[in-house]
XYZ file of C-alpha atoms in Angstrom:
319
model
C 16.106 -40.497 4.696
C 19.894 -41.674 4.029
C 21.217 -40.151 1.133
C 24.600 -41.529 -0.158
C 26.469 -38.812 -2.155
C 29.626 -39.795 -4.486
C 32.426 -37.538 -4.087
C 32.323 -35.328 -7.477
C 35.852 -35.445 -8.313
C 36.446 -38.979 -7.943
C 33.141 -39.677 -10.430
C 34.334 -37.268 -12.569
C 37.897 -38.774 -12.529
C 36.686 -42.295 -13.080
C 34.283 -41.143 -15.959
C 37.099 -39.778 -17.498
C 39.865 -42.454 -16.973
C 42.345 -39.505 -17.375
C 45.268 -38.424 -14.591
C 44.997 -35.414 -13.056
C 47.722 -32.680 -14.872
C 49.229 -31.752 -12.250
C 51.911 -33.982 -11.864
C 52.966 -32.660 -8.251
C 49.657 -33.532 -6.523
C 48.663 -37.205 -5.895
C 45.320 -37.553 -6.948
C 45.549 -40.090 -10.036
C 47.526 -42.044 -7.311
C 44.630 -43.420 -5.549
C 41.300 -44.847 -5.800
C 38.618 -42.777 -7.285
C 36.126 -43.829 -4.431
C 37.375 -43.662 -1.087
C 33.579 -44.374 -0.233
C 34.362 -47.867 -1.754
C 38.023 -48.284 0.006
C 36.464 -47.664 3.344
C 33.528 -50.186 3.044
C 35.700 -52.689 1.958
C 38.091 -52.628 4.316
C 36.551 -51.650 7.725
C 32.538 -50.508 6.884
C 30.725 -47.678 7.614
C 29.957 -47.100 11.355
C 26.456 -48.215 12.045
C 23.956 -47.406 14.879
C 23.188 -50.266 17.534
C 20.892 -52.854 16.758
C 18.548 -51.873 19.572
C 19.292 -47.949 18.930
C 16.189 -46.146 17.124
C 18.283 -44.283 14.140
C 17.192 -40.999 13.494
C 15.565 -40.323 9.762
C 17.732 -37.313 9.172
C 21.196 -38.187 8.548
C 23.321 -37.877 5.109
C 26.373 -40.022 4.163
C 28.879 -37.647 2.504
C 31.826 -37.928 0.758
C 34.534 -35.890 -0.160
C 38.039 -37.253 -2.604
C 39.396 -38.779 0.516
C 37.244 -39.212 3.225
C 33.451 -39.618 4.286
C 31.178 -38.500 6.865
C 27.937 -38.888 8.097
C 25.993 -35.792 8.875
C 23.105 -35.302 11.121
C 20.499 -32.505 10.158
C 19.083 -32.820 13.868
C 22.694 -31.671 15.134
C 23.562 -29.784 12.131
C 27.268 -31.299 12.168
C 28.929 -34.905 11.553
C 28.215 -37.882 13.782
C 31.664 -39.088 12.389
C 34.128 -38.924 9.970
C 36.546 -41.725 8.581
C 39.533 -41.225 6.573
C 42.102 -43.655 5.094
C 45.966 -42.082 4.904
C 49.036 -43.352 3.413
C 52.040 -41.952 3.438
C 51.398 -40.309 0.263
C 47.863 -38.874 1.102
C 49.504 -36.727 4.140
C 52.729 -35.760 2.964
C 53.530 -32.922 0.397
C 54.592 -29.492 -0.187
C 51.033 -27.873 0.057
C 49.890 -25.469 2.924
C 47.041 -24.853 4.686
C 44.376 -22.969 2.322
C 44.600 -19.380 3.752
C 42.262 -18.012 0.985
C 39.428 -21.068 1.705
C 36.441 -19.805 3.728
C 34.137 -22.506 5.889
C 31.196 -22.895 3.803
C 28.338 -25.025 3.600
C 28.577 -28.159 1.654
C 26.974 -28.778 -1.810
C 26.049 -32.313 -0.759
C 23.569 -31.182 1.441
C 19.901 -29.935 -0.238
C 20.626 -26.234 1.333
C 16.478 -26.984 1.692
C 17.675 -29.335 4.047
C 20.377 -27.628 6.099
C 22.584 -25.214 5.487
C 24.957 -23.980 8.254
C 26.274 -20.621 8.356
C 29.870 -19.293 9.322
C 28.413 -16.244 11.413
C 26.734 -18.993 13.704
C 29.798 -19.580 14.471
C 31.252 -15.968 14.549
C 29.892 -15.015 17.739
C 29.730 -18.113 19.747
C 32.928 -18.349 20.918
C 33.722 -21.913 19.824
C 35.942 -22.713 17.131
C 34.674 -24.459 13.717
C 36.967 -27.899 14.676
C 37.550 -30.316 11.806
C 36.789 -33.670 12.100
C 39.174 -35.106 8.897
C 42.196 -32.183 9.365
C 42.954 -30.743 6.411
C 46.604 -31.063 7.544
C 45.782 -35.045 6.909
C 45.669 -34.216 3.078
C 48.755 -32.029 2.071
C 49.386 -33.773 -1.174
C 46.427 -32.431 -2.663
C 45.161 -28.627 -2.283
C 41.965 -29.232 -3.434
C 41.614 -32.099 -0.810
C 42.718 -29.811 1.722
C 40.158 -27.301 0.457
C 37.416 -30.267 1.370
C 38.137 -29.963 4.596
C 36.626 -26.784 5.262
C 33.472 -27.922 4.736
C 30.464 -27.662 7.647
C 29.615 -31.271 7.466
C 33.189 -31.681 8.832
C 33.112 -29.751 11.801
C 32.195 -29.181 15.264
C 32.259 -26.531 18.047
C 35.619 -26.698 19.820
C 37.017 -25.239 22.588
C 39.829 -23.386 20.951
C 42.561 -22.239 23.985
C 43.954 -25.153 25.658
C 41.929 -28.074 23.491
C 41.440 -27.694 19.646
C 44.729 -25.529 19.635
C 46.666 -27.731 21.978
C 45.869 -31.688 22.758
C 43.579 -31.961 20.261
C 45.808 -30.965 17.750
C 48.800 -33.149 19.091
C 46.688 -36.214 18.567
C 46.034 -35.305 15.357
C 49.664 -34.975 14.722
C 50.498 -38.031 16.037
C 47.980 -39.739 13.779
C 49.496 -38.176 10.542
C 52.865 -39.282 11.743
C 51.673 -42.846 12.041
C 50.528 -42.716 8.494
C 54.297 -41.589 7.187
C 54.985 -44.734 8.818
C 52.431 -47.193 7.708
C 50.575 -48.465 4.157
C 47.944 -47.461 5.651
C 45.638 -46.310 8.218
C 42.133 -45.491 9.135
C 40.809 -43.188 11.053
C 37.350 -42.417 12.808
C 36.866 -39.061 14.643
C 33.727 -37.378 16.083
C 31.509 -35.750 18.790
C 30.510 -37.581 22.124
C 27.061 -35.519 22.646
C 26.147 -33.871 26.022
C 23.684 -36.500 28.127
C 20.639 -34.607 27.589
C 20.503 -33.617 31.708
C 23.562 -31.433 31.156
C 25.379 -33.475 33.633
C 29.173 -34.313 32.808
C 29.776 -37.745 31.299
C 31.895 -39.710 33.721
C 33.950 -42.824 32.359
C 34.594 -44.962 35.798
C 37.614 -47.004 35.163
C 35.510 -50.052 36.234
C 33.833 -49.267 32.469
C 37.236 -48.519 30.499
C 39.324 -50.861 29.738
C 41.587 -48.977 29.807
C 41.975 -48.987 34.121
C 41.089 -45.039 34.285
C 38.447 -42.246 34.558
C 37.388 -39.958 31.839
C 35.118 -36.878 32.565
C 33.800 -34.992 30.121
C 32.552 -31.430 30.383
C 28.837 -30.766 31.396
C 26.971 -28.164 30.250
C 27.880 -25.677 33.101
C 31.069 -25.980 31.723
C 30.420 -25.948 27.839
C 28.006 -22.791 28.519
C 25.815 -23.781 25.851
C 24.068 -26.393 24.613
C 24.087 -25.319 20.896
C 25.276 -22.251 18.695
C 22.438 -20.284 17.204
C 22.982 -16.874 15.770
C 19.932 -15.170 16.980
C 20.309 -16.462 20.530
C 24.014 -15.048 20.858
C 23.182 -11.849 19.240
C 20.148 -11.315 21.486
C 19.933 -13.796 24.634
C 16.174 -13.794 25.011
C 15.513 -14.643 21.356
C 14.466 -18.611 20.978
C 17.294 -21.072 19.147
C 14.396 -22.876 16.900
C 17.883 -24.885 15.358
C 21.521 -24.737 16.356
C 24.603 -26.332 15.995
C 25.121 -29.342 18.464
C 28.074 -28.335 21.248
C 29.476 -31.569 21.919
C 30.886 -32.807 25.339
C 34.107 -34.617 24.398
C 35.336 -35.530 21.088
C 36.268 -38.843 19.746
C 39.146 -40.513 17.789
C 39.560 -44.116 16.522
C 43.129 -45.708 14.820
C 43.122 -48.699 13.357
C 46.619 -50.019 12.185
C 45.865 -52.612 9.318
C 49.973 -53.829 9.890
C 49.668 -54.977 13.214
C 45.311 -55.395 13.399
C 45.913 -52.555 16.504
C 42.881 -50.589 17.245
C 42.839 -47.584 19.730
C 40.858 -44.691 20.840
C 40.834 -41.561 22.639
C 37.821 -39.563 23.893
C 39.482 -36.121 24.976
C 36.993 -33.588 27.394
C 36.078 -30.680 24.835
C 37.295 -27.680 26.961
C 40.809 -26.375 27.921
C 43.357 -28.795 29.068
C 45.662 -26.356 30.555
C 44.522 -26.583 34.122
C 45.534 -30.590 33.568
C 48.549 -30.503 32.487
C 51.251 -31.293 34.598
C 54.699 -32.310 34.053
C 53.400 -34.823 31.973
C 54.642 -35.070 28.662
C 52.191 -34.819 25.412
C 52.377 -38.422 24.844
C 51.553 -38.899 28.851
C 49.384 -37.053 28.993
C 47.195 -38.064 25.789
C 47.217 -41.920 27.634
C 45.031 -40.484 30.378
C 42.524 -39.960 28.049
C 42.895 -43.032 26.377
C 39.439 -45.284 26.595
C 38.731 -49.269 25.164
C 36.548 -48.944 21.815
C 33.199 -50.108 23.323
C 33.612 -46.776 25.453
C 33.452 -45.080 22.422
C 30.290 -47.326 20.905
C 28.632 -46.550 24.181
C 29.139 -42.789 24.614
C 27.940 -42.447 20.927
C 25.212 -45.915 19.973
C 27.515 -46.406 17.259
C 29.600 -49.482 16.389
C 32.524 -49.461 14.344
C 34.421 -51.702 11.869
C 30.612 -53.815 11.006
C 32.287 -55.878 8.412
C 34.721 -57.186 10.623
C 33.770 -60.592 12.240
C 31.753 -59.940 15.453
C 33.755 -62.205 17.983
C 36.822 -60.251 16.943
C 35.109 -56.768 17.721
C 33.937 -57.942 21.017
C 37.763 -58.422 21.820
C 38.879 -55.281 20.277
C 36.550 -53.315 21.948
C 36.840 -54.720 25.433
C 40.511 -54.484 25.282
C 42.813 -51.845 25.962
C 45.723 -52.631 22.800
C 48.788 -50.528 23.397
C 49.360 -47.072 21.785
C 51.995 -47.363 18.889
C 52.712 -43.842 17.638
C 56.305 -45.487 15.731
């Protein structure tokens, strides 16, 4: 079952051919269907050829970005987003009064995840698209805070810290560019619990990446009865993922890059390294990334080209 929602403002917007009122916020400034942009001008990240996909998943879009969600792992399998220097720039703040909620795409027959799942697992709800990425718009940065954009992140030391300096790199690229796109999500603990270890003869990028294992993690899932009494059985929880997963591509150069950064505290790694340093240890070639996760990225591009963007390690540029 793939159902392909259309984000509601957007239709709305394009049934309407009128410009949003408010003349501070950006919204009659872009496309109406950033389902359409994407598609266009990278595709949709598919599963392997040879990978069986699983029935359950939902293509979702919000104004500005699109996800696909897994019912199976009640959370995104990724998220892409296109910026411009419009799209992240403006005077708006992070929604203080917006509450994570379940999202209205998703049959609630289907799935619907809670916020007290959450509550007492000690992982934080960790956005996928940032709602930082969208600070022209409130109500974009509302859409952020949305279930099918999130997953269980180490908060001290990772969603807090590194994780959140990549994403602020990213958004600085995009004051800097047309345009960019960007692909984020989970790498999923190997089913043994075992850590997932990158060997540098794998990366093309010349270094090993570990990511934590479930004696690490703790957990292989959040489930609300199980944390609230340990003996009671988790019949459905919220995938904890191992790592998580971020894409760039740079249209203005054709640069593609990726990080897969170890979803648990960084602290105890840091040295005198500075941020930008440090992030380059983590840095992994893009057929890394389609390994770790069966998925391959940028489909409409032609296939020879992938093969060389993916087995390559193409420098960082953060200016």
């Amino acid at each position: 079952m793939n159902r392909i929602t259309a984000p509601m403002a957007g239709l709305m917007a394009s049934l309407a051919g009128a410009a949003v009122a408010d003349p501070h916020d950006c919204e009659a400034t872009v496309s109406p269907s950033v389902q359409a942009e994407i598609e266009a001008a990278i595709g949709l990240p598919i599963y392997h050829n040879d990978v069986v996909v699983p029935q359950d998943l939902d293509v979702i879009c919000q104004d500005r970005f699109c996800a696909q969600f897994s019912e199976p792992a009640r959370g995104p399998i990724w998220v892409v987003e296109r910026l411009t220097p419009a799209i992240v720039t403006g005077d708006h703040k992070r929604p203080k009064s917006e509450k994570w909620r379940h999202d209205a795409n998703i049959d609630p027959s289907i799935d619907t995840v809670k916020d007290e799942e959450y509550k007492n697992s000690g992982y934080s709800r960790g956005h996928m698209a940032a709602s930082s990425d969208f600070k022209c718009s409130e109500a974009w940065m509302r859409q952020t805070f949305r279930f099918s954009n999130a997953v269980p992140q180490v908060q001290n030391g990772f969603n807090g810290a590194i994780w959140s300096t990549l994403e602020n790199r990213v958004k600085k690229l995009a004051t800097l560019r047309d345009e960019i796109y960007v692909i984020t999500g989970p790498v999923p603990l190997r089913p043994d619990g075992a850590e997932t270890v990158i060997s540098r003869a794998r990366n093309g990028c010349g270094q090993d990446v570990i990511l934590a294992g479930l004696s690490k993690l703790g957990k292989r899932e959040l489930c609300n009865a199980s944390d609230k009494t340990p003996s009671a059985a988790c019949l459905k929880g919220i995938d904890v993922p191992s790592g998580l997963f971020k894409i760039v591509f740079d249209p203005s150069n054709d640069r593609r890059f990726g990080f897969v950064l170890s979803n648990e505290d960084h602290t105890p790694f840091r040295g005198g390294e500075t941020s930008d340093e440090y992030l380059e240890r983590w840095r992994v070639s893009l057929d890394v990334i389609e390994e770790l996760t069966s998925l391959e990225f940028f489909p409409v591009f032609n296939a020879r080209a992938n093969r060389v963007a993916g087995n390559n390690c193409t420098v960082t540029t953060w200016r």
